[in-house]
mmCIF file of C-alpha atoms in Angstrom:
data_model
loop_
_atom_site.group_PDB
_atom_site.id
_atom_site.type_symbol
_atom_site.label_atom_id
_atom_site.label_comp_id
_atom_site.label_asym_id
_atom_site.label_seq_id
_atom_site.Cartn_x
_atom_site.Cartn_y
_atom_site.Cartn_z
ATOM 1 C CA MET A 1 -48.819 26.469 -46.525
ATOM 2 C CA SER A 2 -52.030 28.166 -45.935
ATOM 3 C CA SER A 3 -55.026 26.688 -44.119
ATOM 4 C CA PRO A 4 -58.358 25.958 -45.793
ATOM 5 C CA SER A 5 -60.976 28.561 -45.916
ATOM 6 C CA SER A 6 -64.114 28.219 -43.861
ATOM 7 C CA LEU A 7 -65.898 27.450 -47.194
ATOM 8 C CA GLU A 8 -63.565 24.762 -48.159
ATOM 9 C CA LYS A 9 -63.975 23.289 -44.592
ATOM 10 C CA THR A 10 -67.631 23.320 -45.073
ATOM 11 C CA ARG A 11 -67.278 21.532 -48.482
ATOM 12 C CA LEU A 12 -65.150 18.826 -46.879
ATOM 13 C CA LEU A 13 -67.728 18.311 -44.002
ATOM 14 C CA LEU A 14 -70.539 17.971 -46.479
ATOM 15 C CA LEU A 15 -68.631 15.416 -48.449
ATOM 16 C CA SER A 16 -67.727 13.372 -45.306
ATOM 17 C CA ILE A 17 -71.361 13.280 -44.470
ATOM 18 C CA PHE A 18 -72.496 11.932 -47.890
ATOM 19 C CA PHE A 19 -69.419 9.478 -48.403
ATOM 20 C CA SER A 20 -68.748 8.337 -44.796
ATOM 21 C CA PRO A 21 -65.691 6.164 -44.361
ATOM 22 C CA LEU A 22 -67.598 4.127 -41.918
ATOM 23 C CA VAL A 23 -70.086 2.834 -44.471
ATOM 24 C CA ILE A 24 -70.030 -1.092 -44.719
ATOM 25 C CA PHE A 25 -69.952 -2.391 -48.266
ATOM 26 C CA VAL A 26 -72.409 -5.367 -48.494
ATOM 27 C CA ASP A 27 -70.483 -6.821 -51.465
ATOM 28 C CA ALA A 28 -67.007 -6.573 -49.893
ATOM 29 C CA ASP A 29 -64.798 -9.562 -50.317
ATOM 30 C CA ASN A 30 -63.761 -11.825 -47.601
ATOM 31 C CA PHE A 31 -60.084 -11.980 -46.625
ATOM 32 C CA ILE A 32 -60.047 -15.672 -46.195
ATOM 33 C CA ASN A 33 -61.227 -16.322 -49.697
ATOM 34 C CA ASP A 34 -59.536 -13.576 -51.612
ATOM 35 C CA ILE A 35 -56.002 -12.996 -50.104
ATOM 36 C CA ASP A 36 -52.896 -15.092 -49.489
ATOM 37 C CA VAL A 37 -50.497 -14.287 -46.634
ATOM 38 C CA ASN A 38 -47.102 -13.797 -48.215
ATOM 39 C CA TRP A 39 -44.984 -12.726 -45.562
ATOM 40 C CA GLY A 40 -44.807 -12.949 -41.774
ATOM 41 C CA SER A 41 -47.746 -15.266 -41.168
ATOM 42 C CA PRO A 42 -47.396 -15.331 -37.296
ATOM 43 C CA ASN A 43 -48.128 -11.461 -37.442
ATOM 44 C CA VAL A 44 -51.445 -11.760 -39.637
ATOM 45 C CA ARG A 45 -54.648 -12.316 -37.920
ATOM 46 C CA PHE A 46 -58.096 -13.060 -39.549
ATOM 47 C CA LEU A 47 -60.898 -11.712 -37.303
ATOM 48 C CA GLU A 48 -64.779 -11.732 -37.571
ATOM 49 C CA GLU A 49 -64.906 -14.659 -39.865
ATOM 50 C CA GLY A 50 -62.458 -13.205 -42.341
ATOM 51 C CA ASN A 51 -64.045 -9.952 -42.570
ATOM 52 C CA LEU A 52 -61.393 -8.168 -40.527
ATOM 53 C CA LEU A 53 -57.591 -8.639 -40.873
ATOM 54 C CA THR A 54 -54.633 -7.130 -38.921
ATOM 55 C CA LEU A 55 -50.933 -6.973 -40.093
ATOM 56 C CA SER A 56 -48.365 -6.456 -37.237
ATOM 57 C CA LEU A 57 -44.761 -5.477 -37.056
ATOM 58 C CA ASP A 58 -42.448 -6.618 -34.249
ATOM 59 C CA LYS A 59 -38.691 -7.010 -33.833
ATOM 60 C CA ASN A 60 -38.902 -10.445 -35.465
ATOM 61 C CA SER A 61 -40.786 -9.581 -38.624
ATOM 62 C CA GLY A 62 -43.179 -7.440 -40.449
ATOM 63 C CA SER A 63 -46.062 -8.998 -42.406
ATOM 64 C CA GLY A 64 -48.043 -8.838 -45.649
ATOM 65 C CA PHE A 65 -50.733 -10.263 -47.899
ATOM 66 C CA GLN A 66 -51.413 -10.468 -51.597
ATOM 67 C CA SER A 67 -54.572 -10.910 -53.630
ATOM 68 C CA LYS A 68 -55.338 -14.408 -54.985
ATOM 69 C CA ASN A 69 -56.225 -12.758 -58.326
ATOM 70 C CA GLU A 70 -54.075 -10.776 -60.789
ATOM 71 C CA TYR A 71 -55.846 -8.001 -62.597
ATOM 72 C CA LEU A 72 -55.176 -6.089 -65.853
ATOM 73 C CA PHE A 73 -57.257 -3.020 -64.893
ATOM 74 C CA VAL A 74 -59.237 -2.751 -61.736
ATOM 75 C CA LYS A 75 -60.988 -0.728 -59.086
ATOM 76 C CA ILE A 76 -59.753 -1.392 -55.604
ATOM 77 C CA ASP A 77 -61.294 -0.326 -52.339
ATOM 78 C CA ILE A 78 -60.136 -0.974 -48.832
ATOM 79 C CA GLN A 79 -60.637 0.383 -45.442
ATOM 80 C CA ILE A 80 -57.535 0.799 -43.371
ATOM 81 C CA LYS A 81 -57.010 1.894 -39.672
ATOM 82 C CA LEU A 82 -53.373 2.736 -39.307
ATOM 83 C CA VAL A 83 -50.929 2.231 -36.468
ATOM 84 C CA PRO A 84 -51.893 4.563 -33.512
ATOM 85 C CA GLU A 85 -49.518 6.675 -31.410
ATOM 86 C CA ASN A 86 -45.877 6.458 -31.891
ATOM 87 C CA SER A 87 -45.416 4.716 -35.334
ATOM 88 C CA ALA A 88 -42.110 6.458 -36.203
ATOM 89 C CA GLY A 89 -40.028 4.288 -38.649
ATOM 90 C CA THR A 90 -42.851 2.057 -39.771
ATOM 91 C CA VAL A 91 -44.347 1.993 -43.176
ATOM 92 C CA THR A 92 -47.938 0.546 -44.065
ATOM 93 C CA THR A 93 -48.410 -0.076 -47.646
ATOM 94 C CA PHE A 94 -51.251 -0.666 -50.054
ATOM 95 C CA TYR A 95 -50.254 -1.195 -53.679
ATOM 96 C CA LEU A 96 -50.603 -2.987 -56.912
ATOM 97 C CA SER A 97 -47.530 -4.686 -58.644
ATOM 98 C CA SER A 98 -46.499 -6.945 -61.323
ATOM 99 C CA LEU A 99 -43.394 -9.132 -61.163
ATOM 100 C CA GLY A 100 -39.955 -8.838 -62.719
ATOM 101 C CA GLN A 101 -37.347 -5.963 -63.277
ATOM 102 C CA ASN A 102 -39.444 -3.964 -65.629
ATOM 103 C CA HIS A 103 -42.402 -4.245 -63.478
ATOM 104 C CA ASP A 104 -45.440 -1.975 -63.147
ATOM 105 C CA GLU A 105 -46.543 -0.630 -59.738
ATOM 106 C CA ILE A 106 -49.058 1.672 -58.183
ATOM 107 C CA ASP A 107 -48.190 2.664 -54.692
ATOM 108 C CA LEU A 108 -49.716 4.051 -51.617
ATOM 109 C CA GLU A 109 -47.336 4.238 -48.551
ATOM 110 C CA PHE A 110 -48.283 5.493 -45.187
ATOM 111 C CA LEU A 111 -45.089 6.889 -43.514
ATOM 112 C CA GLY A 112 -45.106 6.618 -39.644
ATOM 113 C CA ASN A 113 -44.601 9.349 -37.272
ATOM 114 C CA LEU A 114 -44.061 10.394 -33.639
ATOM 115 C CA SER A 115 -47.343 10.560 -31.624
ATOM 116 C CA GLY A 116 -49.471 13.481 -32.508
ATOM 117 C CA ASN A 117 -47.952 14.235 -35.878
ATOM 118 C CA PRO A 118 -49.723 13.828 -39.215
ATOM 119 C CA TYR A 119 -49.289 10.807 -41.320
ATOM 120 C CA THR A 120 -47.664 11.233 -44.641
ATOM 121 C CA LEU A 121 -49.278 9.451 -47.683
ATOM 122 C CA HIS A 122 -46.632 8.734 -50.254
ATOM 123 C CA THR A 123 -47.693 7.904 -53.849
ATOM 124 C CA ASN A 124 -45.740 6.685 -56.821
ATOM 125 C CA VAL A 125 -46.465 4.932 -60.143
ATOM 126 C CA TYR A 126 -44.052 2.676 -61.908
ATOM 127 C CA ALA A 127 -44.244 1.682 -65.688
ATOM 128 C CA GLN A 128 -41.777 -0.828 -67.185
ATOM 129 C CA GLY A 129 -39.529 -0.587 -64.298
ATOM 130 C CA LYS A 130 -39.293 3.282 -64.113
ATOM 131 C CA GLY A 131 -40.765 5.275 -61.195
ATOM 132 C CA ASN A 132 -39.755 8.654 -59.923
ATOM 133 C CA ARG A 133 -43.348 9.978 -60.102
ATOM 134 C CA GLU A 134 -43.980 10.738 -56.346
ATOM 135 C CA GLN A 135 -46.537 12.868 -54.851
ATOM 136 C CA GLN A 136 -46.936 13.105 -51.063
ATOM 137 C CA PHE A 137 -49.839 14.379 -48.975
ATOM 138 C CA LYS A 138 -50.622 15.099 -45.310
ATOM 139 C CA LEU A 139 -54.032 13.618 -44.386
ATOM 140 C CA TRP A 140 -56.664 15.921 -43.255
ATOM 141 C CA PHE A 141 -57.826 13.521 -40.465
ATOM 142 C CA ASP A 142 -56.258 11.221 -38.108
ATOM 143 C CA PRO A 143 -56.109 7.882 -39.965
ATOM 144 C CA THR A 144 -55.436 6.047 -36.695
ATOM 145 C CA LYS A 145 -58.823 6.869 -34.876
ATOM 146 C CA ASN A 146 -61.195 5.193 -37.501
ATOM 147 C CA PHE A 147 -61.247 3.290 -40.598
ATOM 148 C CA HIS A 148 -60.818 5.328 -43.819
ATOM 149 C CA LYS A 149 -61.388 4.155 -47.330
ATOM 150 C CA TYR A 150 -58.511 4.165 -49.839
ATOM 151 C CA SER A 151 -59.133 3.624 -53.428
ATOM 152 C CA VAL A 152 -57.324 2.999 -56.683
ATOM 153 C CA ILE A 153 -58.940 3.120 -60.133
ATOM 154 C CA TRP A 154 -56.714 1.824 -62.982
ATOM 155 C CA ASN A 155 -58.150 1.729 -66.369
ATOM 156 C CA PRO A 156 -56.656 2.332 -69.833
ATOM 157 C CA GLN A 157 -57.216 6.050 -69.617
ATOM 158 C CA ASN A 158 -55.776 6.967 -66.227
ATOM 159 C CA ILE A 159 -54.993 6.050 -62.718
ATOM 160 C CA ILE A 160 -56.906 7.747 -59.996
ATOM 161 C CA PHE A 161 -56.047 7.701 -56.251
ATOM 162 C CA LEU A 162 -58.956 8.443 -53.817
ATOM 163 C CA VAL A 163 -59.269 8.880 -50.015
ATOM 164 C CA ASP A 164 -62.793 8.542 -48.644
ATOM 165 C CA ASN A 165 -64.001 9.042 -52.240
ATOM 166 C CA ILE A 166 -62.168 12.282 -52.553
ATOM 167 C CA PRO A 167 -59.646 12.267 -55.559
ATOM 168 C CA ILE A 168 -56.097 13.261 -54.511
ATOM 169 C CA ARG A 169 -54.192 12.297 -57.556
ATOM 170 C CA GLU A 170 -54.615 11.659 -61.274
ATOM 171 C CA LEU A 171 -52.130 10.198 -63.724
ATOM 172 C CA ARG A 172 -53.308 10.158 -67.277
ATOM 173 C CA ASN A 173 -52.184 7.827 -69.948
ATOM 174 C CA LYS A 174 -49.815 9.952 -71.984
ATOM 175 C CA GLU A 175 -48.144 7.273 -74.295
ATOM 176 C CA TYR A 176 -48.861 9.685 -77.256
ATOM 177 C CA ILE A 177 -45.900 11.744 -75.986
ATOM 178 C CA GLY A 178 -43.677 8.863 -75.211
ATOM 179 C CA VAL A 179 -44.401 8.402 -71.511
ATOM 180 C CA PRO A 180 -44.729 4.725 -70.246
ATOM 181 C CA PHE A 181 -48.009 3.797 -68.758
ATOM 182 C CA PRO A 182 -48.903 0.637 -66.975
ATOM 183 C CA ASN A 183 -51.232 -1.143 -69.282
ATOM 184 C CA LYS A 184 -49.507 -4.393 -70.477
ATOM 185 C CA GLN A 185 -48.752 -6.214 -67.259
ATOM 186 C CA ALA A 186 -51.321 -7.844 -64.769
ATOM 187 C CA MET A 187 -50.823 -6.887 -61.218
ATOM 188 C CA ARG A 188 -51.768 -8.200 -57.912
ATOM 189 C CA VAL A 189 -52.951 -6.233 -54.864
ATOM 190 C CA TYR A 190 -50.554 -6.136 -52.068
ATOM 191 C CA SER A 191 -50.367 -4.767 -48.378
ATOM 192 C CA SER A 192 -47.555 -4.886 -45.858
ATOM 193 C CA ILE A 193 -46.206 -3.285 -42.722
ATOM 194 C CA TRP A 194 -42.441 -3.207 -42.423
ATOM 195 C CA ASN A 195 -39.360 -1.570 -40.616
ATOM 196 C CA ALA A 196 -38.233 1.379 -42.787
ATOM 197 C CA ASP A 197 -36.722 3.529 -40.091
ATOM 198 C CA ASP A 198 -33.657 4.177 -42.257
ATOM 199 C CA TRP A 199 -35.809 6.757 -44.247
ATOM 200 C CA ALA A 200 -39.493 6.701 -43.366
ATOM 201 C CA THR A 201 -39.585 9.244 -40.541
ATOM 202 C CA MET A 202 -37.795 12.675 -40.925
ATOM 203 C CA GLY A 203 -35.433 11.082 -43.301
ATOM 204 C CA GLY A 204 -34.414 8.357 -41.053
ATOM 205 C CA ARG A 205 -33.644 10.638 -38.267
ATOM 206 C CA VAL A 206 -36.251 9.192 -35.965
ATOM 207 C CA LYS A 207 -36.038 5.373 -35.424
ATOM 208 C CA ILE A 208 -38.576 2.713 -34.290
ATOM 209 C CA ASP A 209 -39.209 2.554 -30.611
ATOM 210 C CA TRP A 210 -39.453 -1.190 -30.122
ATOM 211 C CA THR A 211 -40.920 -0.841 -26.654
ATOM 212 C CA LYS A 212 -44.113 0.204 -28.497
ATOM 213 C CA ALA A 213 -44.217 -2.913 -30.548
ATOM 214 C CA PRO A 214 -46.183 -4.652 -31.860
ATOM 215 C CA PHE A 215 -47.255 -2.048 -34.467
ATOM 216 C CA THR A 216 -50.683 -3.085 -35.876
ATOM 217 C CA ALA A 217 -52.778 -1.890 -38.784
ATOM 218 C CA SER A 218 -56.259 -3.096 -39.337
ATOM 219 C CA TYR A 219 -58.109 -3.839 -42.600
ATOM 220 C CA ARG A 220 -61.748 -4.352 -43.633
ATOM 221 C CA ASN A 221 -64.114 -4.152 -46.709
ATOM 222 C CA PHE A 222 -61.627 -5.154 -49.282
ATOM 223 C CA ASN A 223 -63.386 -4.964 -52.652
ATOM 224 C CA ALA A 224 -61.739 -5.725 -55.910
ATOM 225 C CA ASP A 225 -63.922 -4.946 -59.057
ATOM 226 C CA GLY A 226 -61.643 -5.883 -61.999
ATOM 227 C CA CYS A 227 -60.468 -7.644 -65.089
ATOM 228 C CA VAL A 228 -59.146 -10.894 -63.683
ATOM 229 C CA TRP A 229 -56.027 -12.072 -65.582
ATOM 230 C CA SER A 230 -55.524 -15.588 -66.538
ATOM 231 C CA SER A 231 -51.855 -16.658 -66.993
ATOM 232 C CA ALA A 232 -52.941 -19.835 -68.782
ATOM 233 C CA THR A 233 -54.928 -18.119 -71.537
ATOM 234 C CA LEU A 234 -53.081 -14.781 -71.308
ATOM 235 C CA SER A 235 -56.358 -12.973 -71.431
ATOM 236 C CA SER A 236 -58.769 -11.190 -68.764
ATOM 237 C CA THR A 237 -62.275 -11.421 -68.021
ATOM 238 C CA CYS A 238 -62.894 -7.982 -69.605
ATOM 239 C CA ALA A 239 -63.142 -8.633 -73.326
ATOM 240 C CA SER A 240 -62.800 -4.901 -74.157
ATOM 241 C CA MET A 241 -62.899 -1.533 -72.651
ATOM 242 C CA VAL A 242 -65.631 0.376 -74.503
ATOM 243 C CA THR A 243 -68.302 3.000 -73.549
ATOM 244 C CA THR A 244 -70.889 0.191 -72.994
ATOM 245 C CA SER A 245 -69.011 -0.526 -69.660
ATOM 246 C CA ALA A 246 -70.914 2.368 -68.070
ATOM 247 C CA VAL A 247 -74.359 0.652 -69.092
ATOM 248 C CA SER A 248 -73.216 -2.682 -67.628
ATOM 249 C CA GLY A 249 -72.321 -1.032 -64.400
ATOM 250 C CA ASN A 250 -68.628 -1.010 -64.747
ATOM 251 C CA GLN A 251 -68.308 2.653 -64.863
ATOM 252 C CA TRP A 252 -64.682 2.457 -63.363
ATOM 253 C CA GLN A 253 -63.447 1.013 -66.632
ATOM 254 C CA ILE A 254 -63.913 4.473 -68.421
ATOM 255 C CA GLN A 255 -63.938 6.633 -65.314
ATOM 256 C CA GLN A 256 -62.010 10.041 -65.492
ATOM 257 C CA LEU A 257 -61.994 13.176 -63.333
ATOM 258 C CA ASN A 258 -64.069 15.076 -65.863
ATOM 259 C CA THR A 259 -66.816 16.588 -63.682
ATOM 260 C CA VAL A 260 -66.732 20.069 -62.020
ATOM 261 C CA SER A 261 -67.000 18.517 -58.594
ATOM 262 C CA SER A 262 -64.237 15.999 -58.949
ATOM 263 C CA ARG A 263 -61.780 18.559 -60.449
ATOM 264 C CA ARG A 264 -62.678 20.950 -57.569
ATOM 265 C CA TRP A 265 -61.944 18.249 -54.957
ATOM 266 C CA LEU A 266 -58.612 17.248 -56.699
ATOM 267 C CA LYS A 267 -57.619 21.011 -56.714
ATOM 268 C CA TRP A 268 -58.559 21.476 -52.957
ATOM 269 C CA VAL A 269 -56.457 18.466 -51.833
ATOM 270 C CA GLN A 270 -53.385 19.518 -53.993
ATOM 271 C CA LYS A 271 -53.680 23.009 -52.834
ATOM 272 C CA TYR A 272 -53.875 22.387 -49.165
ATOM 273 C CA HIS A 273 -52.574 18.939 -48.420
ATOM 274 C CA MET A 274 -49.924 18.094 -51.167
ATOM 275 C CA ILE A 275 -46.423 18.502 -49.623
ATOM 276 C CA TYR A 276 -44.361 17.130 -52.498
ATOM 277 C CA ASN A 277 -44.917 16.897 -56.351
ATOM 278 C CA TYR A 278 -42.104 15.653 -58.577
ATOM 279 C CA CYS A 279 -43.555 17.867 -61.296
ATOM 280 C CA SER A 280 -42.410 20.857 -59.201
ATOM 281 C CA ASP A 281 -38.989 19.733 -58.267
ATOM 282 C CA TYR A 282 -36.698 21.554 -60.608
ATOM 283 C CA ARG A 283 -33.713 20.770 -58.369
ATOM 284 C CA ARG A 284 -34.142 17.047 -58.926
ATOM 285 C CA PHE A 285 -34.765 17.501 -62.768
ATOM 286 C CA PRO A 286 -32.247 20.260 -63.586
ATOM 287 C CA GLN A 287 -32.360 19.341 -67.238
ATOM 288 C CA GLY A 288 -36.171 19.888 -67.352
ATOM 289 C CA LEU A 289 -39.271 18.324 -65.756
ATOM 290 C CA PRO A 290 -40.492 14.949 -67.154
ATOM 291 C CA PRO A 291 -42.493 15.531 -70.275
ATOM 292 C CA GLU A 292 -45.903 14.481 -68.682
ATOM 293 C CA CYS A 293 -45.448 17.596 -66.341
ATOM 294 C CA ASN A 294 -45.878 19.954 -69.189
ATOM 295 C CA HIS A 295 -48.918 18.421 -70.864
#
């Protein structure tokens, strides 16, 4: 895979200046108020009065949290500093998911590595229990040195994945050609760190070095701007998704990658940093690529 040109590097530098991952969101939610620990509570720590949270993995257990609210469409932002140095065999996740066999899910999984190797960001989308829509990327920075912002925009038109405000993936709603899209089940936000050394690093060939434990990921500036779902009334706080959302300040409800700048950045990431795309895997789909890949 070729390296970015000097022009592309300059563009990335300019974007990092204007959209610094170190910016503090004044309206960020507080972890104490907005999440529940759902796994491995001894390995979860609330710091800085709930504005910072850490998840750890040791030989006894991993750990995780979930949002108190469920959402039927949402824009999620969170800043994460991943496990430093030798994190081989570990997986740190940040995702949305409903419950049940035919669940919907929007995944970001950070696959650990030996010290000095780039992290792999694994993405996938499930609709009605069916996934198999993976794309993987090598991040263009060291995600263990500083906090970086990871975002998901989920609205009726599409799902957009962003890293430091740079779009890395777009999945459009293509129900019109019979492709399921997650738009009927409410989802919570989840995050976890766990032992996946049977597959996470070099196909499972590199195992966890437990002498390096505990493995700790840090989180801050969690912000959920979404349509909160009520199981009691079977309705959300968003009455409708119409163009007036842009006027009311909820642009994410109708946001798409339809500007020259956003399309350029998406193309840049996918050209230089994508390492796997299911829509290019003819060996995996010998009878033909999934229909959304050709539309």
